[in-house]
PDB file of C-alpha atoms and ligand atoms in Angstrom:
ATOM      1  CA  UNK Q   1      -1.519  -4.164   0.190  1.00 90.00           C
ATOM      2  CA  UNK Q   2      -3.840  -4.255  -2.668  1.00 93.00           C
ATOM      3  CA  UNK Q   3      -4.015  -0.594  -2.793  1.00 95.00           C
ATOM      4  CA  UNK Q   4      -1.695   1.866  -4.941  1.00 95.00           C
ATOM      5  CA  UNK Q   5       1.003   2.813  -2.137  1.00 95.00           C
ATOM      6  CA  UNK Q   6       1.611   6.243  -4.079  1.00 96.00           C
ATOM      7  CA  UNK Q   7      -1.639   7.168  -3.732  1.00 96.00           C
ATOM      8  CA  UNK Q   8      -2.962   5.659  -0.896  1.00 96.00           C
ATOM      9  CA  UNK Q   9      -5.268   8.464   0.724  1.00 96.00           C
ATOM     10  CA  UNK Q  10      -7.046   8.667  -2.658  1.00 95.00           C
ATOM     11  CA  UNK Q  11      -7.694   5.107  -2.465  1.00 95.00           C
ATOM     12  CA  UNK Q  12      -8.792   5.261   0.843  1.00 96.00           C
ATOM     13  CA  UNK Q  13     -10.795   7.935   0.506  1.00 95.00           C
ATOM     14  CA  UNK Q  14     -12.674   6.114  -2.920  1.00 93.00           C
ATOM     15  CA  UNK Q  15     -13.480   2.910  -0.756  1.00 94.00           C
ATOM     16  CA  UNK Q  16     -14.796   5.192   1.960  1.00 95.00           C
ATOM     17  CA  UNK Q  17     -17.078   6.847  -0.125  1.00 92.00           C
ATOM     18  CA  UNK Q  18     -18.299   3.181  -1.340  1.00 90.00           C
ATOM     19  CA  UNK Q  19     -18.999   2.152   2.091  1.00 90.00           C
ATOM     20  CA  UNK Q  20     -16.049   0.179   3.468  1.00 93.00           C
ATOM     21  CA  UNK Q  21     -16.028  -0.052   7.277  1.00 90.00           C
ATOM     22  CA  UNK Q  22     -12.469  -1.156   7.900  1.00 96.00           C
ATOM     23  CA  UNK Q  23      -9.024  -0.540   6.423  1.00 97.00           C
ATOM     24  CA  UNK Q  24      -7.155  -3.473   6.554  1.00 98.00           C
ATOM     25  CA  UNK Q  25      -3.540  -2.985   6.890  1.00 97.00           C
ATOM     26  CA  UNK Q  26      -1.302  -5.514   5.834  1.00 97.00           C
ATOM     27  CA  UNK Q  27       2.534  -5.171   7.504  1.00 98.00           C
ATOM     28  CA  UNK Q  28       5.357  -6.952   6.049  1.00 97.00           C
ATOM     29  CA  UNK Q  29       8.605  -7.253   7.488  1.00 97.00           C
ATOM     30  CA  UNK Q  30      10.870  -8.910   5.578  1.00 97.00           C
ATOM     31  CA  UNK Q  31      11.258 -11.745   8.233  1.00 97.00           C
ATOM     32  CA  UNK Q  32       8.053 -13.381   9.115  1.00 97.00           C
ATOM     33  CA  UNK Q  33       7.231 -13.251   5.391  1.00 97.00           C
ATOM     34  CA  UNK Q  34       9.747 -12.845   2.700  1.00 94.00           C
ATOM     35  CA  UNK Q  35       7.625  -9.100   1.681  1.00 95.00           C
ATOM     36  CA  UNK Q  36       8.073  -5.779   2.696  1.00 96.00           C
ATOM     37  CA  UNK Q  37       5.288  -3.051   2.958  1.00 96.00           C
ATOM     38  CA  UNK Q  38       4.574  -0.403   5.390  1.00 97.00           C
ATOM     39  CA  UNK Q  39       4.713   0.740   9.077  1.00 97.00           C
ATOM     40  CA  UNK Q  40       3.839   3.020  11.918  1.00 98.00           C
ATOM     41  CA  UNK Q  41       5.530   6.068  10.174  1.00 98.00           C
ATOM     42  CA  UNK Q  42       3.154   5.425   6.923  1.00 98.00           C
ATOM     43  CA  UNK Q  43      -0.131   4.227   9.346  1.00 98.00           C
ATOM     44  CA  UNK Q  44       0.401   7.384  11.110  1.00 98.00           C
ATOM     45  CA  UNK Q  45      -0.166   9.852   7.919  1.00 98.00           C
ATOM     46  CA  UNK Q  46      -3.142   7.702   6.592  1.00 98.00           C
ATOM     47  CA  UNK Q  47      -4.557   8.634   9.868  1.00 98.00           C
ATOM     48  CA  UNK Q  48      -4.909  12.421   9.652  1.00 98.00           C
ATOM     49  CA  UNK Q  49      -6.983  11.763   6.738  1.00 97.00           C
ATOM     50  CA  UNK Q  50      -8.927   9.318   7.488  1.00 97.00           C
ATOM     51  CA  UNK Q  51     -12.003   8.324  10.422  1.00 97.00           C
ATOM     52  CA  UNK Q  52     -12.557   4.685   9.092  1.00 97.00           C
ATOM     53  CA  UNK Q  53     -11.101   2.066  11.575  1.00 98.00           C
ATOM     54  CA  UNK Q  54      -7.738   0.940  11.066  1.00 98.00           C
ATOM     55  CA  UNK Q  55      -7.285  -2.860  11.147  1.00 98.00           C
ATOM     56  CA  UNK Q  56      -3.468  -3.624  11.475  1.00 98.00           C
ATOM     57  CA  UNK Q  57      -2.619  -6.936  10.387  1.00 98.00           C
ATOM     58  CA  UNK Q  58       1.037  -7.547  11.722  1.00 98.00           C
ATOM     59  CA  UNK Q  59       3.119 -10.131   9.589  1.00 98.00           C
ATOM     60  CA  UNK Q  60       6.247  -9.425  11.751  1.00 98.00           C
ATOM     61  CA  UNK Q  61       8.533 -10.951  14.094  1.00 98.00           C
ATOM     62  CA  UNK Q  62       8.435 -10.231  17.522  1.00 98.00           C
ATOM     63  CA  UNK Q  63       4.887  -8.594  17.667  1.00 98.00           C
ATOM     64  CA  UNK Q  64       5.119  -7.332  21.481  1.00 98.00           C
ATOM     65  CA  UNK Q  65       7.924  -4.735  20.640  1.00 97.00           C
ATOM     66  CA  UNK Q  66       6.306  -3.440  17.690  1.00 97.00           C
ATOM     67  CA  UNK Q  67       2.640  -2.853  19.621  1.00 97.00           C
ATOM     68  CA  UNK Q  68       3.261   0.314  20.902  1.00 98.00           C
ATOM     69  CA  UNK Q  69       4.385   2.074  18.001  1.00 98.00           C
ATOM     70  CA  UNK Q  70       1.468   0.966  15.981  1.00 98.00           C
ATOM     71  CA  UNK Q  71      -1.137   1.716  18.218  1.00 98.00           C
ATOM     72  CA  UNK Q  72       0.216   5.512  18.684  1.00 98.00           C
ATOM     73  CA  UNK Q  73       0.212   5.589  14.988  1.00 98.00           C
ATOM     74  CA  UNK Q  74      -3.300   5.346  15.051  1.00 98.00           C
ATOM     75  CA  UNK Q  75      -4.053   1.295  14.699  1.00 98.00           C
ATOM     76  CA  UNK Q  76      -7.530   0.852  16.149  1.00 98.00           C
ATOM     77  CA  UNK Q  77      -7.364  -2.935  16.236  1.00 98.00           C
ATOM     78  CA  UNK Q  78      -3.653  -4.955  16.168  1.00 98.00           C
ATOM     79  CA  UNK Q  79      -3.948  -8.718  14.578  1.00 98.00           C
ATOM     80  CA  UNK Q  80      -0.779 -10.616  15.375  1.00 98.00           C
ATOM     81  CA  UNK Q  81       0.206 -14.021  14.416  1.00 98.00           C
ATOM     82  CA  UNK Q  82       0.270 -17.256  16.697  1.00 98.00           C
ATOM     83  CA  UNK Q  83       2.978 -17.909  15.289  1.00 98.00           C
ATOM     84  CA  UNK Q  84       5.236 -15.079  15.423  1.00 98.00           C
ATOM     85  CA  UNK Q  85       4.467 -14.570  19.114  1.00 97.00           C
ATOM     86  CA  UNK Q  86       6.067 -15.559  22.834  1.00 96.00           C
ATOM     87  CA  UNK Q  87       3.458 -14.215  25.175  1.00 98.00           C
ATOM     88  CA  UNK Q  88       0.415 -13.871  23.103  1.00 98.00           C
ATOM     89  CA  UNK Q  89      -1.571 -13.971  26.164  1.00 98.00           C
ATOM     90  CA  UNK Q  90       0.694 -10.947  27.568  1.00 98.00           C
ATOM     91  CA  UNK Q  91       0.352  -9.611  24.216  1.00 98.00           C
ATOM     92  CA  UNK Q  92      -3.371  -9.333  24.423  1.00 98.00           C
ATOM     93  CA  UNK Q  93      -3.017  -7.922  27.581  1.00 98.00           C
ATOM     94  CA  UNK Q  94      -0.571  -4.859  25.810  1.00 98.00           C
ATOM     95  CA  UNK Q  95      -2.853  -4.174  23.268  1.00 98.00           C
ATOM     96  CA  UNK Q  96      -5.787  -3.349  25.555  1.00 98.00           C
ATOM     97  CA  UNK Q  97      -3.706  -1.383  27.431  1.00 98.00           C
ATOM     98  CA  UNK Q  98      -2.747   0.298  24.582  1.00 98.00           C
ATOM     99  CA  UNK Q  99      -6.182   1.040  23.903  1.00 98.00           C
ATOM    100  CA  UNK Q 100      -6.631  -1.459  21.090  1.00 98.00           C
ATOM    101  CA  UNK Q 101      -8.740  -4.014  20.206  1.00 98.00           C
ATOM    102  CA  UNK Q 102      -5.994  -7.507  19.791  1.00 98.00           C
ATOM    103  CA  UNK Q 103      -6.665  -9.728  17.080  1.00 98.00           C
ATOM    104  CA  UNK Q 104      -4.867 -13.650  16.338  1.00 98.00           C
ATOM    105  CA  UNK Q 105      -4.044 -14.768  13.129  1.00 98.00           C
ATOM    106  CA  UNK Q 106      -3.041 -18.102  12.276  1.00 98.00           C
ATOM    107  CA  UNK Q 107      -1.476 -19.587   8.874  1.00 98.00           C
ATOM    108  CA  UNK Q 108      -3.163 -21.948   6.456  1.00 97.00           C
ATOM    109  CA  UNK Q 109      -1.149 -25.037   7.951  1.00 97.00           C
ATOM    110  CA  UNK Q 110      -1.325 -24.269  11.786  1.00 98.00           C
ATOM    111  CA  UNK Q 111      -4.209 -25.997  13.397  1.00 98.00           C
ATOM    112  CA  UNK Q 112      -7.382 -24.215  15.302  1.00 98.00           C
ATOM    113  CA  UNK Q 113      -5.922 -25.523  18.633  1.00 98.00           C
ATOM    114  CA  UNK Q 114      -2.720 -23.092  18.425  1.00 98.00           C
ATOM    115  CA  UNK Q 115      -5.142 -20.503  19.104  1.00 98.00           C
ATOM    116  CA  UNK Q 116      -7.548 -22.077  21.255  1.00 98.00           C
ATOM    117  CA  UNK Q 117      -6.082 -20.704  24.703  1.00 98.00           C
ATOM    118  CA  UNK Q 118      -5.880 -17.150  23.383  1.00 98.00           C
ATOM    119  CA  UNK Q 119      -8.533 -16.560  20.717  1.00 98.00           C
ATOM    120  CA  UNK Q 120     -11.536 -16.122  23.488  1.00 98.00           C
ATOM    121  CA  UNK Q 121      -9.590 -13.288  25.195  1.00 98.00           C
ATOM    122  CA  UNK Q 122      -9.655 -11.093  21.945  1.00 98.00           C
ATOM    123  CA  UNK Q 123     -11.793  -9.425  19.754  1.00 98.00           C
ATOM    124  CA  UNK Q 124     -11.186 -11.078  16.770  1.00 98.00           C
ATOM    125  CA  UNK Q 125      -9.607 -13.876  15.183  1.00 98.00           C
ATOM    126  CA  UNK Q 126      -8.349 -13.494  11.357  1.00 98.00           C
ATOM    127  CA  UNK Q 127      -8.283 -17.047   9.309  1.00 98.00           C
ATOM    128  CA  UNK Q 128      -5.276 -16.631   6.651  1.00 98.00           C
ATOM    129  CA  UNK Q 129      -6.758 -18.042   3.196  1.00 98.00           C
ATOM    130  CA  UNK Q 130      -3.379 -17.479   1.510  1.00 97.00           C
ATOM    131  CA  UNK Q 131       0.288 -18.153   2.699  1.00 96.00           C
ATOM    132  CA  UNK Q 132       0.623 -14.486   4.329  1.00 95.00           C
ATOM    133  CA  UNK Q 133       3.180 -12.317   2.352  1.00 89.00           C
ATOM    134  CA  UNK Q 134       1.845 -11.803  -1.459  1.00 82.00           C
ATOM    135  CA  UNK Q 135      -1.786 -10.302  -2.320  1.00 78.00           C
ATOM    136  CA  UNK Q 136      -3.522 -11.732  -5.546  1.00 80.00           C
ATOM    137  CA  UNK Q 137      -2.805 -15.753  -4.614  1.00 89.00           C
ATOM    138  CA  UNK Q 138      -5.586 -18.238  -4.817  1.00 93.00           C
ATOM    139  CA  UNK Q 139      -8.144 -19.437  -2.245  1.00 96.00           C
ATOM    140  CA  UNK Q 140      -7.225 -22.103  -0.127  1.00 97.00           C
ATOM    141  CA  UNK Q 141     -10.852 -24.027   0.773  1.00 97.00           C
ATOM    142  CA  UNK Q 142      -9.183 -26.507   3.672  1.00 97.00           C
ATOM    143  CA  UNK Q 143      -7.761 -23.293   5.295  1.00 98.00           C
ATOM    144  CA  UNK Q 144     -11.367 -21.706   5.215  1.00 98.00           C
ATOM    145  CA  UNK Q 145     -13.017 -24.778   7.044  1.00 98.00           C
ATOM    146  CA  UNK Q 146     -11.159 -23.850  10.322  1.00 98.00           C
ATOM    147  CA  UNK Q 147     -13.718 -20.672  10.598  1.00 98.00           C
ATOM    148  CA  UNK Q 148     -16.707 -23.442  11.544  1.00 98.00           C
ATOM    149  CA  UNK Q 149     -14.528 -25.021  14.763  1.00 98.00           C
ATOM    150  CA  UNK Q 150     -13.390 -21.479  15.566  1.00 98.00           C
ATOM    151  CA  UNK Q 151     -17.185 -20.152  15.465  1.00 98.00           C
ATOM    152  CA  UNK Q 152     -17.783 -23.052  18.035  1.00 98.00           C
ATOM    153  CA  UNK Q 153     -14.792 -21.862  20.020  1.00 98.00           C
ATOM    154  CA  UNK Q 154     -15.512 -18.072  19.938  1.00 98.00           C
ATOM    155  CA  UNK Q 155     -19.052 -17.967  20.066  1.00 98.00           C
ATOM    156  CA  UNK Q 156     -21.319 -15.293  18.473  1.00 97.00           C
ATOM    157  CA  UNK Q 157     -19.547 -12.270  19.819  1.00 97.00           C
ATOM    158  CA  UNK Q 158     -15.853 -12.512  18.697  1.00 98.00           C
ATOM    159  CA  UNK Q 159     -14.948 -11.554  14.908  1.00 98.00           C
ATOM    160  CA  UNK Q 160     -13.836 -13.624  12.694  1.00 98.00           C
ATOM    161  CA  UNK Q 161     -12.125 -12.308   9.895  1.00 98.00           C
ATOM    162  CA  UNK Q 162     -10.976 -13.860   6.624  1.00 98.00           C
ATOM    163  CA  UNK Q 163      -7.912 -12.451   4.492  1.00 97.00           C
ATOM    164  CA  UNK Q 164      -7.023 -14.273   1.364  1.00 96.00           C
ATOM    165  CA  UNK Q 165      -8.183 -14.872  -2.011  1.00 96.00           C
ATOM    166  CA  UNK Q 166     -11.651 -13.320  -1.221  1.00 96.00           C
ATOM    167  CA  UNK Q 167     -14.414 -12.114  -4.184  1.00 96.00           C
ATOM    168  CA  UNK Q 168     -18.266 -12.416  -4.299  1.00 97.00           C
ATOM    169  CA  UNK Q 169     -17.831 -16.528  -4.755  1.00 97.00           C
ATOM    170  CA  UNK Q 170     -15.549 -17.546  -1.697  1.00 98.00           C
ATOM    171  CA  UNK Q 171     -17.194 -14.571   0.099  1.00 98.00           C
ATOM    172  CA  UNK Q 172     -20.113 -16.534   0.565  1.00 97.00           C
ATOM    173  CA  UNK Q 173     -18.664 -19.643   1.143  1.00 98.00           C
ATOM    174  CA  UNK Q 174     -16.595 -18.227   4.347  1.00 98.00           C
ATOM    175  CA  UNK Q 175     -19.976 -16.784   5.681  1.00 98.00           C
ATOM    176  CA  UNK Q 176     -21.293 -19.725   5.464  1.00 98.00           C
ATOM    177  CA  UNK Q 177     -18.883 -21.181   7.603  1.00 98.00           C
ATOM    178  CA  UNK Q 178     -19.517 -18.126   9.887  1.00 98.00           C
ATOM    179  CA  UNK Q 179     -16.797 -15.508   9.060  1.00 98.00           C
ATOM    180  CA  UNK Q 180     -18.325 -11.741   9.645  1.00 97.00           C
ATOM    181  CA  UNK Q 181     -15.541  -9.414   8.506  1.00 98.00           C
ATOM    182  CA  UNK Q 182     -13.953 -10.265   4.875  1.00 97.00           C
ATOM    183  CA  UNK Q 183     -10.736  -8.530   3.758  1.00 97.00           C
ATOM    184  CA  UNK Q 184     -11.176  -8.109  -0.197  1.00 95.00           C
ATOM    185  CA  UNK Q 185      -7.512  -6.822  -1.911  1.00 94.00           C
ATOM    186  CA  UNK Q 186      -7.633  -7.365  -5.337  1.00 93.00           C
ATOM    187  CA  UNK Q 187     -11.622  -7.981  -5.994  1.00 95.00           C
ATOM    188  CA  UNK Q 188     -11.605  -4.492  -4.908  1.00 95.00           C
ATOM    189  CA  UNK Q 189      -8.403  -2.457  -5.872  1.00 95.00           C
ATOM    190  CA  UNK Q 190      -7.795  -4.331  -9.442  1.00 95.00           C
ATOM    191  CA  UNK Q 191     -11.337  -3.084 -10.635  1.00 94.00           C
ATOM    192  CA  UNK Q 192     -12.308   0.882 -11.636  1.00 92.00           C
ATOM    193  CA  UNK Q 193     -15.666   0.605 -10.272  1.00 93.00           C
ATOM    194  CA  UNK Q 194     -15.293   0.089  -6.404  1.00 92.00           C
ATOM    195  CA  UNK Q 195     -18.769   0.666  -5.710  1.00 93.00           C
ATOM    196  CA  UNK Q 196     -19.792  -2.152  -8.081  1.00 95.00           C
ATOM    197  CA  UNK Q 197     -16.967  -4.217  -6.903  1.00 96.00           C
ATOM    198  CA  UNK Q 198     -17.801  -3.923  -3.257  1.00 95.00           C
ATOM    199  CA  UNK Q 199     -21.776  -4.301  -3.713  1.00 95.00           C
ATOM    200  CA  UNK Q 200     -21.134  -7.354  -5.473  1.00 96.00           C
ATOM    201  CA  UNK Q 201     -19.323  -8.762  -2.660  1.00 96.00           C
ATOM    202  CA  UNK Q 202     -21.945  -7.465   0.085  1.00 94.00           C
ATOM    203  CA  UNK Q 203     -24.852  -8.779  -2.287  1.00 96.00           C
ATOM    204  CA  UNK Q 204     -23.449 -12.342  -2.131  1.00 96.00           C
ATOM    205  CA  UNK Q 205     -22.995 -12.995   1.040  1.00 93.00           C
ATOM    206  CA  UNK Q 206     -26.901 -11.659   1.967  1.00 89.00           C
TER     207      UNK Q 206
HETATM  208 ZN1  LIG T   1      -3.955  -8.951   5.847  1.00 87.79          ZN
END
C-alpha cells in the first residue's frame, strides 16, 4: 500500500529488478479497518505482468467468502486475520485447496495463543507491528516480542512474517527475535533509490 496505485506495474517492476522476492499485498475493506485499497479485479492485472510471488494480506471481514476470488486472481499465498475469521481452521483447509499457501495474522493487542491452534497448520504466520489499516505508522516493540513465543510454537519451517513500521533498524531487531520474511512499505517506496533502500535493509539483518 506503500506503492503509487497509478503506477503500480512500474513500481513493481523497479523492486523486481532490485531483488524483492515477494509482493506484499495489503487489502482494505472498509470494515475490518477503517481503509480502503484494492482487490481481486486490481491483483488480477498486476499478475499478467508480473512472476514475483504474490503475498495477499487480507484486512477484510469474512475472509472465507473472499478466498476464492483472490486466489483465481493470481494470490500465491492468502494471510487472513484471527480475528476476522469463523473457521480459520476450515479456512486453511480452502486455501490449500485453492492451491494457496494460508497465512494468520494477528493484531498488535491479540495474544500468541489466538493463533496457537491454527498457526502450525499454515505456512506462515504474519506479526502486525502497526494497528492494520494505515502504512507509514510507527513500530510497536511489545507487538514484535510475540515473534520469539511464535518461533517456539512454529518451529524452524513455518514463516514468520513481520508488517509494520519496518527499516534497516527494527529489521534487525525482528530477526533477532526470529522473523524471516519482512514487509518494508515506506523504507522502500518513499525513497528514489530502491536498490540502496532495499540493500540497506538486507545488509542489516546479515
Ligand atoms: Zn500488509
Amino acid at each position: 500500500m506503500s506503492a503509487d496505485f497509478a503506477r503500480l506495474a512500474q513500481e513493481i517492476a523497479e523492486v523486481t529488478d532490485a531483488g524483492v522476492n515477494i509482493v506484499h499485498l495489503d487489502v482494505m475493506d472498509g470494515h475490518f479497518v477503517p481503509n480502503i485499497t484494492i482487490g481481486p479485479p486490481v491483483i488480477a492485472k498486476l499478475r499478467k505482468v508480473s512472476g514475483l510471488v504474490f503475498d495477499a494480506h487480507l484486512m477484510i471481514s469474512e475472509p472465507a467468502k473472499y478466498a476464492e476470488p483472490f486466489a483465481r486472481a493470481g494470490a500465491d499465498h492468502i494471510t487472513f486475520h484471527i480475528e476476522a475469521a469463523d473457521d480459520p481452521h476450515r479456512l486453511i483447509e480452502k486455501l490449500h485447496q485453492l492451491g494457496c499457501t494460508a497465512g494468520i495474522c494477528l493484531n498488535p493487542q491479540t495474544p500468541v495463543e489466538a493463533i496457537e491452534a491454527v498457526a502450525p497448520l499454515c505456512e506462515m504466520v504474519l506479526v502486525m507491528t502497526v494497528h492494520p489499516g494505515f502504512g507509514g505508522q510507527a513500530f510497536m516493540p511489545e507487538a514484535a516480542k510475540k515473534i520469539v513465543r511464535i518461533r517456539e510454537l512454529v518451529g524452524p519451517d513455518i514463516r514468520i512474517e513481520v508488517d509494520g513500521g519496518i527499516d534497516p533498524q527494527t529489521a534487525s531487531t525482528v530477526v533477532s527475535y526470529g522473523a524471516d520474511t519482512l514487509v518494508a512499505g515506506k523504507a522502500i517506496f518513499a525513497e528514489s533509490d530502491r536498490i540502496a533502500a532495499i540493500n540497506a535493509i538486507r545488509e542489516a539483518c546479515e
